Amino acid sequence: MILIDGKKEAASLREELKKEVSELKAKYNKVPGLTVILIGDLTPSQIYVRNKEKSAKEVGLNSEVIKYPDSVEEITILNKIHELNQDDTVSGILVQLPLPKHINKKKVIEAILPQKDVDGFHPVNVGNLSSGYDSSVPCTPLGCYLLIKKIEPNLNGKKAVLVGRSNLNGKPMTQLLLKENCTVTITHSKTKDLKNECVKGDIIVAAVGIPELIKGDWVKKDAIVIDVGINKTEKGIVGDVDFREVSKHAKALTPVPGGVGPMTIACLLKNTVECFKKSI
Ligand code: NAP
């Protein structure tokens, strides 16, 4: 079984980006800038943002984190986004989710200029992705896609089973795999006989949020299995895939942690560099 080393792949992507950023700096005398807005003091969000900032600096991006307390008014966030939209030194804007209940997520996402939407959540980018046009692609599915392509460059005709249909993961993943001529099945909480769907997959991408849902006998021999899940349990952080069982069946599998997570951050940097290149 191939253990898909997301840490290694992310490090190599960051290395490529670092080189590209230094070339861009030499050519244009400026570097891409990423601004992250962090609201509240949720520990996971703070950790994600700290990691994003560290990685952005490592590849040579201008990185800024703007913090607000939980009680901040929605209008303050919208005004800040409008200000950042006009700022030429900012190539990408990310508002860390989840947001406090009194702030409307849709309004916030739609306030970001699609050209600066490094998360790929703006409806214009969602529409462009599903129409097969150039767009920002959400970082986690983009990371999954790059890992799958490393193992299997030609996905023509492969059967892909996506477990989970969220806007963040399952839906954009569908578009990426359709573009590669996969036959895609999207499953969700109302799917009848999930096991029967999974066993047909040459590729399985699990983004559910249920610890070790995908069992060994749900996976056909030689399948590529990508585990997006991050679940806190008594035995520590585990994915949506039963790693011990599935590793006996699959051709390739991502570990949790150390699989999709590091690629998500590297893809955020990649999206920021892409936004910068389109802006010059
Ligand atoms: P989400 O928005 O809660 O979506 C979960 C999806 O799973 C939904 O489509 C839901 O179906 C489906 N589902 C729930 N129970 C199911 C079941 N028994 N069988 C089949 N499908 C089921 O979650 P998300 O934001 O996509 O995140 C999923 C997981 O990925 C979480 O563990 C999260 O922490 C992790 N994550 C990791 C990264 C990373 O960088 N590694 C990034 C983002 C998220 P319905 O639509 O019918 O409700």
mmCIF file with all atom_site columns, C-alpha atoms in Angstrom, residues 101-264:
data_model
loop_
_atom_site.group_PDB
_atom_site.id
_atom_site.type_symbol
_atom_site.label_atom_id
_atom_site.label_alt_id
_atom_site.label_comp_id
_atom_site.label_asym_id
_atom_site.label_entity_id
_atom_site.label_seq_id
_atom_site.pdbx_PDB_ins_code
_atom_site.Cartn_x
_atom_site.Cartn_y
_atom_site.Cartn_z
_atom_site.occupancy
_atom_site.B_iso_or_equiv
_atom_site.pdbx_formal_charge
_atom_site.auth_seq_id
_atom_site.auth_comp_id
_atom_site.auth_asym_id
_atom_site.auth_atom_id
_atom_site.pdbx_PDB_model_num
ATOM 1   C CA . LYS A 1 101 ? -23.926 33.378 14.589  1.00 0.00 ? 101 LYS A CA 1
ATOM 2   C CA . HIS A 1 102 ? -24.764 37.093 14.221  1.00 0.00 ? 102 HIS A CA 1
ATOM 3   C CA . ILE A 1 103 ? -22.567 37.415 11.117  1.00 0.00 ? 103 ILE A CA 1
ATOM 4   C CA . ASN A 1 104 ? -24.084 36.296 7.824   1.00 0.00 ? 104 ASN A CA 1
ATOM 5   C CA . LYS A 1 105 ? -21.617 33.928 6.125   1.00 0.00 ? 105 LYS A CA 1
ATOM 6   C CA . LYS A 1 106 ? -23.164 34.387 2.664   1.00 0.00 ? 106 LYS A CA 1
ATOM 7   C CA . LYS A 1 107 ? -22.897 38.191 2.875   1.00 0.00 ? 107 LYS A CA 1
ATOM 8   C CA . VAL A 1 108 ? -19.270 37.973 3.978   1.00 0.00 ? 108 VAL A CA 1
ATOM 9   C CA . ILE A 1 109 ? -18.288 35.532 1.221   1.00 0.00 ? 109 ILE A CA 1
ATOM 10  C CA . GLU A 1 110 ? -20.061 37.610 -1.423  1.00 0.00 ? 110 GLU A CA 1
ATOM 11  C CA . ALA A 1 111 ? -18.348 40.813 -0.237  1.00 0.00 ? 111 ALA A CA 1
ATOM 12  C CA . ILE A 1 112 ? -14.926 39.473 -1.254  1.00 0.00 ? 112 ILE A CA 1
ATOM 13  C CA . LEU A 1 113 ? -14.002 40.294 -4.839  1.00 0.00 ? 113 LEU A CA 1
ATOM 14  C CA . PRO A 1 114 ? -14.062 37.001 -6.790  1.00 0.00 ? 114 PRO A CA 1
ATOM 15  C CA . GLN A 1 115 ? -10.539 37.851 -8.049  1.00 0.00 ? 115 GLN A CA 1
ATOM 16  C CA . LYS A 1 116 ? -9.308  37.900 -4.420  1.00 0.00 ? 116 LYS A CA 1
ATOM 17  C CA . ASP A 1 117 ? -11.364 34.938 -3.198  1.00 0.00 ? 117 ASP A CA 1
ATOM 18  C CA . VAL A 1 118 ? -8.536  32.522 -2.347  1.00 0.00 ? 118 VAL A CA 1
ATOM 19  C CA . ASP A 1 119 ? -10.984 30.109 -0.686  1.00 0.00 ? 119 ASP A CA 1
ATOM 20  C CA . GLY A 1 120 ? -12.993 29.701 -3.897  1.00 0.00 ? 120 GLY A CA 1
ATOM 21  C CA . PHE A 1 121 ? -16.307 30.098 -2.042  1.00 0.00 ? 121 PHE A CA 1
ATOM 22  C CA . HIS A 1 122 ? -17.676 33.142 -3.918  1.00 0.00 ? 122 HIS A CA 1
ATOM 23  C CA . PRO A 1 123 ? -20.669 32.168 -6.116  1.00 0.00 ? 123 PRO A CA 1
ATOM 24  C CA . VAL A 1 124 ? -18.819 33.501 -9.191  1.00 0.00 ? 124 VAL A CA 1
ATOM 25  C CA . ASN A 1 125 ? -15.962 31.082 -8.554  1.00 0.00 ? 125 ASN A CA 1
ATOM 26  C CA . VAL A 1 126 ? -18.347 28.237 -7.716  1.00 0.00 ? 126 VAL A CA 1
ATOM 27  C CA . GLY A 1 127 ? -20.194 28.887 -10.991 1.00 0.00 ? 127 GLY A CA 1
ATOM 28  C CA . ASN A 1 128 ? -16.999 29.147 -13.021 1.00 0.00 ? 128 ASN A CA 1
ATOM 29  C CA . LEU A 1 129 ? -15.688 25.896 -11.566 1.00 0.00 ? 129 LEU A CA 1
ATOM 30  C CA . SER A 1 130 ? -18.896 24.029 -12.341 1.00 0.00 ? 130 SER A CA 1
ATOM 31  C CA . SER A 1 131 ? -18.968 25.495 -15.875 1.00 0.00 ? 131 SER A CA 1
ATOM 32  C CA . GLY A 1 132 ? -15.397 24.346 -16.452 1.00 0.00 ? 132 GLY A CA 1
ATOM 33  C CA . TYR A 1 133 ? -14.000 27.892 -16.615 1.00 0.00 ? 133 TYR A CA 1
ATOM 34  C CA . ASP A 1 134 ? -10.949 29.289 -14.884 1.00 0.00 ? 134 ASP A CA 1
ATOM 35  C CA . SER A 1 135 ? -11.679 29.867 -11.178 1.00 0.00 ? 135 SER A CA 1
ATOM 36  C CA . SER A 1 136 ? -10.284 29.780 -7.650  1.00 0.00 ? 136 SER A CA 1
ATOM 37  C CA . VAL A 1 137 ? -10.770 26.230 -6.383  1.00 0.00 ? 137 VAL A CA 1
ATOM 38  C CA . PRO A 1 138 ? -11.445 25.557 -2.670  1.00 0.00 ? 138 PRO A CA 1
ATOM 39  C CA . CYS A 1 139 ? -8.157  24.608 -1.037  1.00 0.00 ? 139 CYS A CA 1
ATOM 40  C CA . THR A 1 140 ? -9.057  21.224 0.497   1.00 0.00 ? 140 THR A CA 1
ATOM 41  C CA . PRO A 1 141 ? -10.506 19.587 -2.639  1.00 0.00 ? 141 PRO A CA 1
ATOM 42  C CA . LEU A 1 142 ? -7.685  21.106 -4.683  1.00 0.00 ? 142 LEU A CA 1
ATOM 43  C CA . GLY A 1 143 ? -5.208  19.455 -2.305  1.00 0.00 ? 143 GLY A CA 1
ATOM 44  C CA . CYS A 1 144 ? -7.050  16.115 -2.576  1.00 0.00 ? 144 CYS A CA 1
ATOM 45  C CA . TYR A 1 145 ? -7.052  16.394 -6.352  1.00 0.00 ? 145 TYR A CA 1
ATOM 46  C CA . LEU A 1 146 ? -3.293  17.025 -6.505  1.00 0.00 ? 146 LEU A CA 1
ATOM 47  C CA . LEU A 1 147 ? -2.648  14.015 -4.238  1.00 0.00 ? 147 LEU A CA 1
ATOM 48  C CA . ILE A 1 148 ? -4.847  11.756 -6.405  1.00 0.00 ? 148 ILE A CA 1
ATOM 49  C CA . LYS A 1 149 ? -3.089  12.943 -9.578  1.00 0.00 ? 149 LYS A CA 1
ATOM 50  C CA . LYS A 1 150 ? 0.309   12.138 -8.034  1.00 0.00 ? 150 LYS A CA 1
ATOM 51  C CA . ILE A 1 151 ? -0.763  8.515  -7.634  1.00 0.00 ? 151 ILE A CA 1
ATOM 52  C CA . GLU A 1 152 ? -2.755  8.233  -10.856 1.00 0.00 ? 152 GLU A CA 1
ATOM 53  C CA . PRO A 1 153 ? -2.031  10.901 -13.491 1.00 0.00 ? 153 PRO A CA 1
ATOM 54  C CA . ASN A 1 154 ? -4.649  9.545  -15.903 1.00 0.00 ? 154 ASN A CA 1
ATOM 55  C CA . LEU A 1 155 ? -8.091  9.459  -14.288 1.00 0.00 ? 155 LEU A CA 1
ATOM 56  C CA . ASN A 1 156 ? -9.982  8.929  -17.549 1.00 0.00 ? 156 ASN A CA 1
ATOM 57  C CA . GLY A 1 157 ? -13.023 6.698  -16.935 1.00 0.00 ? 157 GLY A CA 1
ATOM 58  C CA . LYS A 1 158 ? -12.229 6.034  -13.266 1.00 0.00 ? 158 LYS A CA 1
ATOM 59  C CA . LYS A 1 159 ? -15.153 5.634  -10.921 1.00 0.00 ? 159 LYS A CA 1
ATOM 60  C CA . ALA A 1 160 ? -14.940 8.148  -8.075  1.00 0.00 ? 160 ALA A CA 1
ATOM 61  C CA . VAL A 1 161 ? -17.157 7.919  -5.007  1.00 0.00 ? 161 VAL A CA 1
ATOM 62  C CA . LEU A 1 162 ? -17.393 11.060 -2.895  1.00 0.00 ? 162 LEU A CA 1
ATOM 63  C CA . VAL A 1 163 ? -18.697 10.620 0.620   1.00 0.00 ? 163 VAL A CA 1
ATOM 64  C CA . GLY A 1 164 ? -20.118 13.989 1.689   1.00 0.00 ? 164 GLY A CA 1
ATOM 65  C CA . ARG A 1 165 ? -21.635 16.741 -0.468  1.00 0.00 ? 165 ARG A CA 1
ATOM 66  C CA . SER A 1 166 ? -20.592 19.916 1.353   1.00 0.00 ? 166 SER A CA 1
ATOM 67  C CA . ASN A 1 167 ? -19.872 23.162 -0.501  1.00 0.00 ? 167 ASN A CA 1
ATOM 68  C CA . LEU A 1 168 ? -16.421 23.040 1.052   1.00 0.00 ? 168 LEU A CA 1
ATOM 69  C CA . ASN A 1 169 ? -15.436 19.532 -0.054  1.00 0.00 ? 169 ASN A CA 1
ATOM 70  C CA . GLY A 1 170 ? -17.755 17.158 -1.898  1.00 0.00 ? 170 GLY A CA 1
ATOM 71  C CA . LYS A 1 171 ? -19.284 19.561 -4.426  1.00 0.00 ? 171 LYS A CA 1
ATOM 72  C CA . PRO A 1 172 ? -16.049 21.200 -5.697  1.00 0.00 ? 172 PRO A CA 1
ATOM 73  C CA . MET A 1 173 ? -14.340 17.773 -5.675  1.00 0.00 ? 173 MET A CA 1
ATOM 74  C CA . THR A 1 174 ? -17.075 16.558 -8.027  1.00 0.00 ? 174 THR A CA 1
ATOM 75  C CA . GLN A 1 175 ? -16.238 19.275 -10.539 1.00 0.00 ? 175 GLN A CA 1
ATOM 76  C CA . LEU A 1 176 ? -12.496 18.596 -10.406 1.00 0.00 ? 176 LEU A CA 1
ATOM 77  C CA . LEU A 1 177 ? -12.971 14.877 -11.006 1.00 0.00 ? 177 LEU A CA 1
ATOM 78  C CA . LEU A 1 178 ? -15.610 15.344 -13.727 1.00 0.00 ? 178 LEU A CA 1
ATOM 79  C CA . LYS A 1 179 ? -13.124 17.538 -15.573 1.00 0.00 ? 179 LYS A CA 1
ATOM 80  C CA . GLU A 1 180 ? -10.727 14.565 -15.444 1.00 0.00 ? 180 GLU A CA 1
ATOM 81  C CA . ASN A 1 181 ? -13.420 12.362 -17.040 1.00 0.00 ? 181 ASN A CA 1
ATOM 82  C CA . CYS A 1 182 ? -14.172 10.377 -13.910 1.00 0.00 ? 182 CYS A CA 1
ATOM 83  C CA . THR A 1 183 ? -17.630 8.916  -13.392 1.00 0.00 ? 183 THR A CA 1
ATOM 84  C CA . VAL A 1 184 ? -18.602 10.528 -10.118 1.00 0.00 ? 184 VAL A CA 1
ATOM 85  C CA . THR A 1 185 ? -21.058 9.288  -7.496  1.00 0.00 ? 185 THR A CA 1
ATOM 86  C CA . ILE A 1 186 ? -21.877 11.769 -4.732  1.00 0.00 ? 186 ILE A CA 1
ATOM 87  C CA . THR A 1 187 ? -23.123 10.235 -1.506  1.00 0.00 ? 187 THR A CA 1
ATOM 88  C CA . HIS A 1 188 ? -24.490 11.874 1.650   1.00 0.00 ? 188 HIS A CA 1
ATOM 89  C CA . SER A 1 189 ? -26.366 11.214 4.873   1.00 0.00 ? 189 SER A CA 1
ATOM 90  C CA . LYS A 1 190 ? -29.495 10.017 3.060   1.00 0.00 ? 190 LYS A CA 1
ATOM 91  C CA . THR A 1 191 ? -27.655 7.609  0.744   1.00 0.00 ? 191 THR A CA 1
ATOM 92  C CA . LYS A 1 192 ? -29.033 4.089  1.033   1.00 0.00 ? 192 LYS A CA 1
ATOM 93  C CA . ASP A 1 193 ? -26.358 1.399  1.417   1.00 0.00 ? 193 ASP A CA 1
ATOM 94  C CA . LEU A 1 194 ? -23.238 3.568  1.467   1.00 0.00 ? 194 LEU A CA 1
ATOM 95  C CA . LYS A 1 195 ? -21.003 0.496  1.549   1.00 0.00 ? 195 LYS A CA 1
ATOM 96  C CA . ASN A 1 196 ? -22.451 -0.712 -1.747  1.00 0.00 ? 196 ASN A CA 1
ATOM 97  C CA . GLU A 1 197 ? -21.579 2.654  -3.349  1.00 0.00 ? 197 GLU A CA 1
ATOM 98  C CA . CYS A 1 198 ? -18.068 2.800  -1.882  1.00 0.00 ? 198 CYS A CA 1
ATOM 99  C CA . VAL A 1 199 ? -17.030 -0.692 -3.039  1.00 0.00 ? 199 VAL A CA 1
ATOM 100 C CA . LYS A 1 200 ? -17.489 0.434  -6.654  1.00 0.00 ? 200 LYS A CA 1
ATOM 101 C CA . GLY A 1 201 ? -14.980 3.279  -6.321  1.00 0.00 ? 201 GLY A CA 1
ATOM 102 C CA . ASP A 1 202 ? -11.559 3.312  -7.962  1.00 0.00 ? 202 ASP A CA 1
ATOM 103 C CA . ILE A 1 203 ? -11.232 6.521  -5.966  1.00 0.00 ? 203 ILE A CA 1
ATOM 104 C CA . ILE A 1 204 ? -12.955 7.286  -2.668  1.00 0.00 ? 204 ILE A CA 1
ATOM 105 C CA . VAL A 1 205 ? -12.856 10.742 -1.102  1.00 0.00 ? 205 VAL A CA 1
ATOM 106 C CA . ALA A 1 206 ? -14.334 10.792 2.406   1.00 0.00 ? 206 ALA A CA 1
ATOM 107 C CA . ALA A 1 207 ? -15.316 14.212 3.798   1.00 0.00 ? 207 ALA A CA 1
ATOM 108 C CA . VAL A 1 208 ? -17.963 13.428 6.364   1.00 0.00 ? 208 VAL A CA 1
ATOM 109 C CA . GLY A 1 209 ? -16.892 14.171 9.929   1.00 0.00 ? 209 GLY A CA 1
ATOM 110 C CA . ILE A 1 210 ? -17.685 10.692 11.330  1.00 0.00 ? 210 ILE A CA 1
ATOM 111 C CA . PRO A 1 211 ? -14.673 8.910  12.863  1.00 0.00 ? 211 PRO A CA 1
ATOM 112 C CA . GLU A 1 212 ? -13.581 5.811  10.907  1.00 0.00 ? 212 GLU A CA 1
ATOM 113 C CA . LEU A 1 213 ? -16.854 5.496  8.991   1.00 0.00 ? 213 LEU A CA 1
ATOM 114 C CA . ILE A 1 214 ? -15.254 3.864  5.940   1.00 0.00 ? 214 ILE A CA 1
ATOM 115 C CA . LYS A 1 215 ? -14.384 0.250  6.730   1.00 0.00 ? 215 LYS A CA 1
ATOM 116 C CA . GLY A 1 216 ? -11.930 -2.157 5.105   1.00 0.00 ? 216 GLY A CA 1
ATOM 117 C CA . ASP A 1 217 ? -14.568 -4.202 3.255   1.00 0.00 ? 217 ASP A CA 1
ATOM 118 C CA . TRP A 1 218 ? -16.118 -0.975 1.842   1.00 0.00 ? 218 TRP A CA 1
ATOM 119 C CA . VAL A 1 219 ? -13.004 -0.471 -0.284  1.00 0.00 ? 219 VAL A CA 1
ATOM 120 C CA . LYS A 1 220 ? -12.176 -2.410 -3.399  1.00 0.00 ? 220 LYS A CA 1
ATOM 121 C CA . LYS A 1 221 ? -8.691  -3.715 -3.887  1.00 0.00 ? 221 LYS A CA 1
ATOM 122 C CA . ASP A 1 222 ? -6.433  -1.135 -5.512  1.00 0.00 ? 222 ASP A CA 1
ATOM 123 C CA . ALA A 1 223 ? -8.653  1.864  -4.755  1.00 0.00 ? 223 ALA A CA 1
ATOM 124 C CA . ILE A 1 224 ? -7.128  5.255  -3.996  1.00 0.00 ? 224 ILE A CA 1
ATOM 125 C CA . VAL A 1 225 ? -8.618  6.493  -0.722  1.00 0.00 ? 225 VAL A CA 1
ATOM 126 C CA . ILE A 1 226 ? -8.416  10.126 0.381   1.00 0.00 ? 226 ILE A CA 1
ATOM 127 C CA . ASP A 1 227 ? -9.407  10.870 3.950   1.00 0.00 ? 227 ASP A CA 1
ATOM 128 C CA . VAL A 1 228 ? -10.435 14.494 4.517   1.00 0.00 ? 228 VAL A CA 1
ATOM 129 C CA . GLY A 1 229 ? -11.942 13.956 7.974   1.00 0.00 ? 229 GLY A CA 1
ATOM 130 C CA . ILE A 1 230 ? -10.465 15.458 11.108  1.00 0.00 ? 230 ILE A CA 1
ATOM 131 C CA . ASN A 1 231 ? -12.215 14.032 14.164  1.00 0.00 ? 231 ASN A CA 1
ATOM 132 C CA . LYS A 1 232 ? -11.223 14.505 17.770  1.00 0.00 ? 232 LYS A CA 1
ATOM 133 C CA . THR A 1 233 ? -11.740 11.220 19.634  1.00 0.00 ? 233 THR A CA 1
ATOM 134 C CA . GLU A 1 234 ? -10.580 9.610  22.868  1.00 0.00 ? 234 GLU A CA 1
ATOM 135 C CA . LYS A 1 235 ? -7.728  7.975  20.977  1.00 0.00 ? 235 LYS A CA 1
ATOM 136 C CA . GLY A 1 236 ? -6.674  11.284 19.397  1.00 0.00 ? 236 GLY A CA 1
ATOM 137 C CA . ILE A 1 237 ? -7.307  12.786 15.965  1.00 0.00 ? 237 ILE A CA 1
ATOM 138 C CA . VAL A 1 238 ? -8.666  10.261 13.459  1.00 0.00 ? 238 VAL A CA 1
ATOM 139 C CA . GLY A 1 239 ? -10.071 10.541 9.955   1.00 0.00 ? 239 GLY A CA 1
ATOM 140 C CA . ASP A 1 240 ? -13.321 9.379  8.377   1.00 0.00 ? 240 ASP A CA 1
ATOM 141 C CA . VAL A 1 241 ? -11.550 6.222  7.206   1.00 0.00 ? 241 VAL A CA 1
ATOM 142 C CA . ASP A 1 242 ? -10.655 3.253  9.392   1.00 0.00 ? 242 ASP A CA 1
ATOM 143 C CA . PHE A 1 243 ? -6.952  3.518  8.592   1.00 0.00 ? 243 PHE A CA 1
ATOM 144 C CA . ARG A 1 244 ? -5.870  0.138  10.005  1.00 0.00 ? 244 ARG A CA 1
ATOM 145 C CA . GLU A 1 245 ? -8.527  -1.838 8.107   1.00 0.00 ? 245 GLU A CA 1
ATOM 146 C CA . VAL A 1 246 ? -8.539  0.152  4.870   1.00 0.00 ? 246 VAL A CA 1
ATOM 147 C CA . SER A 1 247 ? -4.745  0.085  4.545   1.00 0.00 ? 247 SER A CA 1
ATOM 148 C CA . LYS A 1 248 ? -5.054  -3.702 4.020   1.00 0.00 ? 248 LYS A CA 1
ATOM 149 C CA . HIS A 1 249 ? -7.263  -3.172 0.931   1.00 0.00 ? 249 HIS A CA 1
ATOM 150 C CA . ALA A 1 250 ? -6.425  0.127  -0.722  1.00 0.00 ? 250 ALA A CA 1
ATOM 151 C CA . LYS A 1 251 ? -3.693  0.786  -3.288  1.00 0.00 ? 251 LYS A CA 1
ATOM 152 C CA . ALA A 1 252 ? -3.018  4.183  -1.733  1.00 0.00 ? 252 ALA A CA 1
ATOM 153 C CA . LEU A 1 253 ? -4.314  5.980  1.348   1.00 0.00 ? 253 LEU A CA 1
ATOM 154 C CA . THR A 1 254 ? -3.790  9.336  3.081   1.00 0.00 ? 254 THR A CA 1
ATOM 155 C CA . PRO A 1 255 ? -3.026  9.282  6.802   1.00 0.00 ? 255 PRO A CA 1
ATOM 156 C CA . VAL A 1 256 ? -4.718  11.573 9.348   1.00 0.00 ? 256 VAL A CA 1
ATOM 157 C CA . PRO A 1 257 ? -2.935  13.711 10.368  1.00 0.00 ? 257 PRO A CA 1
ATOM 158 C CA . GLY A 1 258 ? -0.304  14.281 7.699   1.00 0.00 ? 258 GLY A CA 1
ATOM 159 C CA . GLY A 1 259 ? -2.430  13.716 4.585   1.00 0.00 ? 259 GLY A CA 1
ATOM 160 C CA . VAL A 1 260 ? -4.921  16.244 3.273   1.00 0.00 ? 260 VAL A CA 1
ATOM 161 C CA . GLY A 1 261 ? -4.398  18.867 6.032   1.00 0.00 ? 261 GLY A CA 1
ATOM 162 C CA . PRO A 1 262 ? -0.927  20.098 4.972   1.00 0.00 ? 262 PRO A CA 1
ATOM 163 C CA . MET A 1 263 ? -2.024  20.177 1.319   1.00 0.00 ? 263 MET A CA 1
ATOM 164 C CA . THR A 1 264 ? -4.964  22.435 2.191   1.00 0.00 ? 264 THR A CA 1
#
